[in-house]
Amino acid sequence: MDWIAANWIEAVGYLGTALTITSSAMSTMIPLRIVSLCASVVVIIYGGMIGSVPVVLTEMIQIPFNAFRLWQMLRLVRQTEKAADGDLSLDWLEPFGTERRFKAGEVVFRKGDEASEMFYVKSGRYRVVEPDIEVGTGAVVGELGLLSPGNLRTGSLVCVESGTALSIAYSDVKQLYYQNPEFGFSFLKLTSERLFQSAGLNGGTALKPTADAI
């Protein structure tokens, strides 16, 4: 009977190893986190069977991190889908941004500058010089610079009333895009909607111009 128990212990260990290797080879984040969580559970069971505290402790530390990242990505996908279905708020990008403060009269970026980030306005007022558009709390500026030829700004943004804005680097957006195909598709739908808005079109109905295309 001892050899049967030993074989079961080895089988659990091999399963944990297989799941760990599988998660390392995966390129999309949500399946990777799910498989990593499963691998941690199996390895914890294995560590308990062989009485290895370090093995159990290591996996117990990893589980909260993987669980949090999984929750974060699932939340991101849900909120992006909501935005793509009509709610154009980009609050869901806040965890990935860096808060920056701007003073009245400060130029955030100029027409022709290289675009490497977009901004989510948390407070204050801003003005897009070309065309003359005022931007307030809750607005997003500069996300389409990611798609513009040469990644150049098509207008200048000036702070009119001191406030704060979240800076979200295009590199972070690209990373999320490539790591999660569902997020990428939803974000593509969202930016397409903004392109139609900036062109004043929405199923044949003109829309008020926004600063989102800058």
PDB file of C-alpha atoms in Angstrom:
ATOM      1  CA  MET A   1       0.000   0.000   0.000  1.00  0.00           C
ATOM      2  CA  ASP A   2       2.928   2.317   0.659  1.00  0.00           C
ATOM      3  CA  TRP A   3       4.009   2.196  -2.974  1.00  0.00           C
ATOM      4  CA  ILE A   4       0.468   3.119  -4.053  1.00  0.00           C
ATOM      5  CA  ALA A   5       0.538   6.159  -1.767  1.00  0.00           C
ATOM      6  CA  ALA A   6       3.993   7.072  -3.062  1.00  0.00           C
ATOM      7  CA  ASN A   7       2.772   6.821  -6.644  1.00  0.00           C
ATOM      8  CA  TRP A   8      -0.181   9.074  -5.873  1.00  0.00           C
ATOM      9  CA  ILE A   9       2.134  11.652  -4.327  1.00  0.00           C
ATOM     10  CA  GLU A  10       4.379  11.569  -7.381  1.00  0.00           C
ATOM     11  CA  ALA A  11       1.358  11.846  -9.683  1.00  0.00           C
ATOM     12  CA  VAL A  12       0.184  14.974  -7.859  1.00  0.00           C
ATOM     13  CA  GLY A  13       3.707  16.405  -8.092  1.00  0.00           C
ATOM     14  CA  TYR A  14       3.917  15.727 -11.825  1.00  0.00           C
ATOM     15  CA  LEU A  15       0.471  17.310 -12.330  1.00  0.00           C
ATOM     16  CA  GLY A  16       1.611  20.438 -10.526  1.00  0.00           C
ATOM     17  CA  THR A  17       4.744  20.561 -12.662  1.00  0.00           C
ATOM     18  CA  ALA A  18       2.735  20.109 -15.870  1.00  0.00           C
ATOM     19  CA  LEU A  19       0.335  22.920 -14.948  1.00  0.00           C
ATOM     20  CA  THR A  20       3.204  25.231 -14.006  1.00  0.00           C
ATOM     21  CA  ILE A  21       4.964  24.598 -17.335  1.00  0.00           C
ATOM     22  CA  THR A  22       1.685  25.063 -19.221  1.00  0.00           C
ATOM     23  CA  SER A  23       1.038  28.437 -17.567  1.00  0.00           C
ATOM     24  CA  SER A  24       4.582  29.590 -18.387  1.00  0.00           C
ATOM     25  CA  ALA A  25       4.043  28.750 -22.060  1.00  0.00           C
ATOM     26  CA  MET A  26       0.743  30.628 -22.357  1.00  0.00           C
ATOM     27  CA  SER A  27       0.630  34.094 -23.932  1.00  0.00           C
ATOM     28  CA  THR A  28      -2.868  35.321 -22.983  1.00  0.00           C
ATOM     29  CA  MET A  29      -3.270  36.619 -19.457  1.00  0.00           C
ATOM     30  CA  ILE A  30      -6.656  35.363 -18.270  1.00  0.00           C
ATOM     31  CA  PRO A  31      -6.066  31.667 -19.122  1.00  0.00           C
ATOM     32  CA  LEU A  32      -2.503  32.005 -17.788  1.00  0.00           C
ATOM     33  CA  ARG A  33      -3.716  33.275 -14.407  1.00  0.00           C
ATOM     34  CA  ILE A  34      -6.386  30.578 -14.157  1.00  0.00           C
ATOM     35  CA  VAL A  35      -3.903  27.782 -14.920  1.00  0.00           C
ATOM     36  CA  SER A  36      -1.358  29.333 -12.525  1.00  0.00           C
ATOM     37  CA  LEU A  37      -3.948  29.301  -9.731  1.00  0.00           C
ATOM     38  CA  CYS A  38      -4.747  25.651 -10.449  1.00  0.00           C
ATOM     39  CA  ALA A  39      -1.021  24.829 -10.468  1.00  0.00           C
ATOM     40  CA  SER A  40      -0.552  26.538  -7.098  1.00  0.00           C
ATOM     41  CA  VAL A  41      -3.408  24.570  -5.538  1.00  0.00           C
ATOM     42  CA  VAL A  42      -2.000  21.265  -6.826  1.00  0.00           C
ATOM     43  CA  VAL A  43       1.539  22.116  -5.692  1.00  0.00           C
ATOM     44  CA  ILE A  44       0.230  23.071  -2.238  1.00  0.00           C
ATOM     45  CA  ILE A  45      -1.450  19.668  -1.988  1.00  0.00           C
ATOM     46  CA  TYR A  46       1.798  18.038  -3.096  1.00  0.00           C
ATOM     47  CA  GLY A  47       3.808  20.072  -0.591  1.00  0.00           C
ATOM     48  CA  GLY A  48       1.449  19.001   2.175  1.00  0.00           C
ATOM     49  CA  MET A  49       1.796  15.350   1.173  1.00  0.00           C
ATOM     50  CA  ILE A  50       5.593  15.459   1.342  1.00  0.00           C
ATOM     51  CA  GLY A  51       5.650  17.747   4.367  1.00  0.00           C
ATOM     52  CA  SER A  52       7.531  20.578   2.623  1.00  0.00           C
ATOM     53  CA  VAL A  53       6.731  23.914   4.272  1.00  0.00           C
ATOM     54  CA  PRO A  54       8.765  26.007   1.776  1.00  0.00           C
ATOM     55  CA  VAL A  55       6.835  24.554  -1.171  1.00  0.00           C
ATOM     56  CA  VAL A  56       3.474  25.245   0.476  1.00  0.00           C
ATOM     57  CA  LEU A  57       4.514  28.721   1.618  1.00  0.00           C
ATOM     58  CA  THR A  58       5.792  29.735  -1.820  1.00  0.00           C
ATOM     59  CA  GLU A  59       2.561  28.795  -3.558  1.00  0.00           C
ATOM     60  CA  MET A  60       0.382  30.363  -0.856  1.00  0.00           C
ATOM     61  CA  ILE A  61       2.209  33.655  -1.446  1.00  0.00           C
ATOM     62  CA  GLN A  62       1.697  33.414  -5.205  1.00  0.00           C
ATOM     63  CA  ILE A  63      -2.036  32.691  -5.057  1.00  0.00           C
ATOM     64  CA  PRO A  64      -3.150  36.196  -3.880  1.00  0.00           C
ATOM     65  CA  PHE A  65      -1.050  37.858  -6.599  1.00  0.00           C
ATOM     66  CA  ASN A  66      -2.441  35.660  -9.376  1.00  0.00           C
ATOM     67  CA  ALA A  67      -5.983  35.979  -8.020  1.00  0.00           C
ATOM     68  CA  PHE A  68      -5.715  39.785  -7.912  1.00  0.00           C
ATOM     69  CA  ARG A  69      -4.332  39.985 -11.458  1.00  0.00           C
ATOM     70  CA  LEU A  70      -7.072  37.667 -12.697  1.00  0.00           C
ATOM     71  CA  TRP A  71      -9.752  39.808 -11.039  1.00  0.00           C
ATOM     72  CA  GLN A  72      -8.139  42.939 -12.478  1.00  0.00           C
ATOM     73  CA  MET A  73      -8.137  41.572 -16.031  1.00  0.00           C
ATOM     74  CA  LEU A  74     -11.728  40.244 -15.798  1.00  0.00           C
ATOM     75  CA  ARG A  75     -12.857  43.640 -14.473  1.00  0.00           C
ATOM     76  CA  LEU A  76     -10.977  45.360 -17.280  1.00  0.00           C
ATOM     77  CA  VAL A  77     -12.661  43.213 -19.929  1.00  0.00           C
ATOM     78  CA  ARG A  78     -16.148  43.792 -18.464  1.00  0.00           C
ATOM     79  CA  GLN A  79     -15.682  47.551 -18.285  1.00  0.00           C
ATOM     80  CA  THR A  80     -14.130  47.756 -21.742  1.00  0.00           C
ATOM     81  CA  GLU A  81     -17.081  45.836 -23.209  1.00  0.00           C
ATOM     82  CA  LYS A  82     -19.420  48.223 -21.410  1.00  0.00           C
ATOM     83  CA  ALA A  83     -17.550  51.181 -22.878  1.00  0.00           C
ATOM     84  CA  ALA A  84     -17.596  49.671 -26.356  1.00  0.00           C
ATOM     85  CA  ASP A  85     -21.366  49.153 -26.088  1.00  0.00           C
ATOM     86  CA  GLY A  86     -21.959  52.853 -25.555  1.00  0.00           C
ATOM     87  CA  ASP A  87     -20.535  54.006 -22.242  1.00  0.00           C
ATOM     88  CA  LEU A  88     -17.498  55.955 -23.415  1.00  0.00           C
ATOM     89  CA  SER A  89     -16.101  56.507 -19.924  1.00  0.00           C
ATOM     90  CA  LEU A  90     -12.575  55.195 -19.525  1.00  0.00           C
ATOM     91  CA  ASP A  91     -12.620  54.901 -15.729  1.00  0.00           C
ATOM     92  CA  TRP A  92     -11.516  51.299 -16.156  1.00  0.00           C
ATOM     93  CA  LEU A  93      -8.032  52.490 -17.228  1.00  0.00           C
ATOM     94  CA  GLU A  94      -7.422  54.351 -13.959  1.00  0.00           C
ATOM     95  CA  PRO A  95      -5.485  51.492 -12.279  1.00  0.00           C
ATOM     96  CA  PHE A  96      -2.993  51.593 -15.158  1.00  0.00           C
ATOM     97  CA  GLY A  97      -2.397  55.364 -15.121  1.00  0.00           C
ATOM     98  CA  THR A  98      -0.059  57.781 -13.373  1.00  0.00           C
ATOM     99  CA  GLU A  99      -1.567  60.926 -11.902  1.00  0.00           C
ATOM    100  CA  ARG A 100      -0.081  64.216 -13.111  1.00  0.00           C
ATOM    101  CA  ARG A 101      -0.873  67.777 -11.999  1.00  0.00           C
ATOM    102  CA  PHE A 102      -1.074  70.669 -14.450  1.00  0.00           C
ATOM    103  CA  LYS A 103      -1.133  74.415 -13.769  1.00  0.00           C
ATOM    104  CA  ALA A 104      -3.230  77.006 -15.583  1.00  0.00           C
ATOM    105  CA  GLY A 105      -1.449  78.081 -18.758  1.00  0.00           C
ATOM    106  CA  GLU A 106       0.710  74.952 -18.935  1.00  0.00           C
ATOM    107  CA  VAL A 107       0.955  73.247 -22.326  1.00  0.00           C
ATOM    108  CA  VAL A 108       0.281  69.531 -21.930  1.00  0.00           C
ATOM    109  CA  PHE A 109       1.362  68.746 -25.500  1.00  0.00           C
ATOM    110  CA  ARG A 110       1.755  70.595 -28.782  1.00  0.00           C
ATOM    111  CA  LYS A 111       0.617  69.893 -32.306  1.00  0.00           C
ATOM    112  CA  GLY A 112       3.255  67.809 -34.076  1.00  0.00           C
ATOM    113  CA  ASP A 113       4.699  66.358 -30.847  1.00  0.00           C
ATOM    114  CA  GLU A 114       5.354  62.655 -30.746  1.00  0.00           C
ATOM    115  CA  ALA A 115       2.444  60.936 -29.000  1.00  0.00           C
ATOM    116  CA  SER A 116       3.321  58.306 -26.411  1.00  0.00           C
ATOM    117  CA  GLU A 117       0.489  58.581 -23.886  1.00  0.00           C
ATOM    118  CA  MET A 118      -3.145  59.486 -23.473  1.00  0.00           C
ATOM    119  CA  PHE A 119      -4.791  61.419 -20.646  1.00  0.00           C
ATOM    120  CA  TYR A 120      -7.894  60.918 -18.527  1.00  0.00           C
ATOM    121  CA  VAL A 121      -9.002  64.207 -16.941  1.00  0.00           C
ATOM    122  CA  LYS A 122      -9.791  63.920 -13.222  1.00  0.00           C
ATOM    123  CA  SER A 123     -10.126  67.629 -12.438  1.00  0.00           C
ATOM    124  CA  GLY A 124      -9.567  71.075 -13.932  1.00  0.00           C
ATOM    125  CA  ARG A 125     -10.288  72.386 -17.434  1.00  0.00           C
ATOM    126  CA  TYR A 126      -8.244  72.091 -20.600  1.00  0.00           C
ATOM    127  CA  ARG A 127      -8.533  73.423 -24.131  1.00  0.00           C
ATOM    128  CA  VAL A 128      -7.624  71.811 -27.433  1.00  0.00           C
ATOM    129  CA  VAL A 129      -6.325  74.682 -29.561  1.00  0.00           C
ATOM    130  CA  GLU A 130      -6.942  73.037 -32.951  1.00  0.00           C
ATOM    131  CA  PRO A 131      -9.932  72.861 -33.125  1.00  0.00           C
ATOM    132  CA  ASP A 132     -11.126  75.042 -30.236  1.00  0.00           C
ATOM    133  CA  ILE A 133     -12.607  72.466 -27.839  1.00  0.00           C
ATOM    134  CA  GLU A 134     -12.853  72.622 -24.052  1.00  0.00           C
ATOM    135  CA  VAL A 135     -12.075  69.468 -22.110  1.00  0.00           C
ATOM    136  CA  GLY A 136     -13.367  68.872 -18.591  1.00  0.00           C
ATOM    137  CA  THR A 137     -13.558  66.223 -15.893  1.00  0.00           C
ATOM    138  CA  GLY A 138     -14.155  62.716 -17.221  1.00  0.00           C
ATOM    139  CA  ALA A 139     -12.853  63.460 -20.717  1.00  0.00           C
ATOM    140  CA  VAL A 140     -10.139  61.478 -22.447  1.00  0.00           C
ATOM    141  CA  VAL A 141      -7.552  63.152 -24.646  1.00  0.00           C
ATOM    142  CA  GLY A 142      -4.943  61.673 -26.907  1.00  0.00           C
ATOM    143  CA  GLU A 143      -5.816  57.981 -27.180  1.00  0.00           C
ATOM    144  CA  LEU A 144      -6.025  58.092 -30.966  1.00  0.00           C
ATOM    145  CA  GLY A 145      -2.420  59.260 -31.194  1.00  0.00           C
ATOM    146  CA  LEU A 146      -1.689  55.562 -30.841  1.00  0.00           C
ATOM    147  CA  LEU A 147      -3.299  55.032 -34.241  1.00  0.00           C
ATOM    148  CA  SER A 148      -2.280  58.226 -36.050  1.00  0.00           C
ATOM    149  CA  PRO A 149       0.418  58.104 -38.779  1.00  0.00           C
ATOM    150  CA  GLY A 150       3.804  58.589 -37.168  1.00  0.00           C
ATOM    151  CA  ASN A 151       2.140  58.773 -33.733  1.00  0.00           C
ATOM    152  CA  LEU A 152       2.094  62.581 -33.931  1.00  0.00           C
ATOM    153  CA  ARG A 153      -0.293  64.934 -32.133  1.00  0.00           C
ATOM    154  CA  THR A 154      -2.852  66.588 -34.395  1.00  0.00           C
ATOM    155  CA  GLY A 155      -3.575  69.441 -31.965  1.00  0.00           C
ATOM    156  CA  SER A 156      -2.216  71.277 -28.918  1.00  0.00           C
ATOM    157  CA  LEU A 157      -3.649  70.849 -25.410  1.00  0.00           C
ATOM    158  CA  VAL A 158      -3.406  73.689 -22.870  1.00  0.00           C
ATOM    159  CA  CYS A 159      -4.456  73.665 -19.206  1.00  0.00           C
ATOM    160  CA  VAL A 160      -7.003  76.440 -18.581  1.00  0.00           C
ATOM    161  CA  GLU A 161      -7.813  75.707 -14.921  1.00  0.00           C
ATOM    162  CA  SER A 162      -5.362  73.826 -12.696  1.00  0.00           C
ATOM    163  CA  GLY A 163      -6.193  70.180 -12.187  1.00  0.00           C
ATOM    164  CA  THR A 164      -5.003  66.594 -12.439  1.00  0.00           C
ATOM    165  CA  ALA A 165      -5.059  64.013 -15.196  1.00  0.00           C
ATOM    166  CA  LEU A 166      -4.076  60.371 -15.436  1.00  0.00           C
ATOM    167  CA  SER A 167      -1.310  59.628 -17.918  1.00  0.00           C
ATOM    168  CA  ILE A 168      -1.648  56.182 -19.523  1.00  0.00           C
ATOM    169  CA  ALA A 169       1.348  55.162 -21.626  1.00  0.00           C
ATOM    170  CA  TYR A 170       0.627  53.642 -25.033  1.00  0.00           C
ATOM    171  CA  SER A 171       3.070  50.867 -24.113  1.00  0.00           C
ATOM    172  CA  ASP A 172       0.722  49.815 -21.291  1.00  0.00           C
ATOM    173  CA  VAL A 173      -2.276  49.906 -23.624  1.00  0.00           C
ATOM    174  CA  LYS A 174      -0.373  47.806 -26.186  1.00  0.00           C
ATOM    175  CA  GLN A 175       0.645  45.303 -23.527  1.00  0.00           C
ATOM    176  CA  LEU A 176      -2.957  44.865 -22.425  1.00  0.00           C
ATOM    177  CA  TYR A 177      -4.004  44.640 -26.071  1.00  0.00           C
ATOM    178  CA  TYR A 178      -1.581  41.828 -26.916  1.00  0.00           C
ATOM    179  CA  GLN A 179      -1.939  39.929 -23.658  1.00  0.00           C
ATOM    180  CA  ASN A 180      -5.718  39.773 -23.781  1.00  0.00           C
ATOM    181  CA  PRO A 181      -7.374  39.370 -27.196  1.00  0.00           C
ATOM    182  CA  GLU A 182     -10.838  40.078 -25.764  1.00  0.00           C
ATOM    183  CA  PHE A 183      -9.619  43.369 -24.325  1.00  0.00           C
ATOM    184  CA  GLY A 184      -7.944  44.179 -27.655  1.00  0.00           C
ATOM    185  CA  PHE A 185     -11.139  43.623 -29.612  1.00  0.00           C
ATOM    186  CA  SER A 186     -13.227  45.679 -27.195  1.00  0.00           C
ATOM    187  CA  PHE A 187     -10.692  48.514 -27.182  1.00  0.00           C
ATOM    188  CA  LEU A 188     -10.678  48.484 -30.989  1.00  0.00           C
ATOM    189  CA  LYS A 189     -14.463  48.887 -30.968  1.00  0.00           C
ATOM    190  CA  LEU A 190     -14.147  51.769 -28.527  1.00  0.00           C
ATOM    191  CA  THR A 191     -11.529  53.656 -30.541  1.00  0.00           C
ATOM    192  CA  SER A 192     -13.550  53.089 -33.714  1.00  0.00           C
ATOM    193  CA  GLU A 193     -16.535  54.717 -32.019  1.00  0.00           C
ATOM    194  CA  ARG A 194     -14.348  57.686 -31.114  1.00  0.00           C
ATOM    195  CA  LEU A 195     -13.153  57.981 -34.708  1.00  0.00           C
ATOM    196  CA  PHE A 196     -16.750  58.204 -35.880  1.00  0.00           C
ATOM    197  CA  GLN A 197     -17.438  60.816 -33.211  1.00  0.00           C
ATOM    198  CA  SER A 198     -14.458  62.920 -34.228  1.00  0.00           C
ATOM    199  CA  ALA A 199     -15.694  62.760 -37.830  1.00  0.00           C
ATOM    200  CA  GLY A 200     -19.160  63.885 -36.678  1.00  0.00           C
ATOM    201  CA  LEU A 201     -20.795  60.629 -37.730  1.00  0.00           C
ATOM    202  CA  ASN A 202     -22.860  58.101 -35.841  1.00  0.00           C
ATOM    203  CA  GLY A 203     -25.090  56.099 -38.090  1.00  0.00           C
ATOM    204  CA  GLY A 204     -25.680  59.220 -40.202  1.00  0.00           C
ATOM    205  CA  THR A 205     -26.324  61.494 -37.192  1.00  0.00           C
ATOM    206  CA  ALA A 206     -23.876  64.295 -36.489  1.00  0.00           C
ATOM    207  CA  LEU A 207     -22.332  64.318 -33.053  1.00  0.00           C
ATOM    208  CA  LYS A 208     -20.822  67.165 -31.093  1.00  0.00           C
ATOM    209  CA  PRO A 209     -17.041  67.166 -31.684  1.00  0.00           C
ATOM    210  CA  THR A 210     -14.942  65.758 -28.856  1.00  0.00           C
ATOM    211  CA  ALA A 211     -11.300  66.041 -27.902  1.00  0.00           C
ATOM    212  CA  ASP A 212     -10.864  62.303 -27.921  1.00  0.00           C
ATOM    213  CA  ALA A 213      -9.350  62.236 -31.386  1.00  0.00           C
ATOM    214  CA  ILE A 214      -6.430  64.474 -30.515  1.00  0.00           C
TER     215      ILE A 214
END
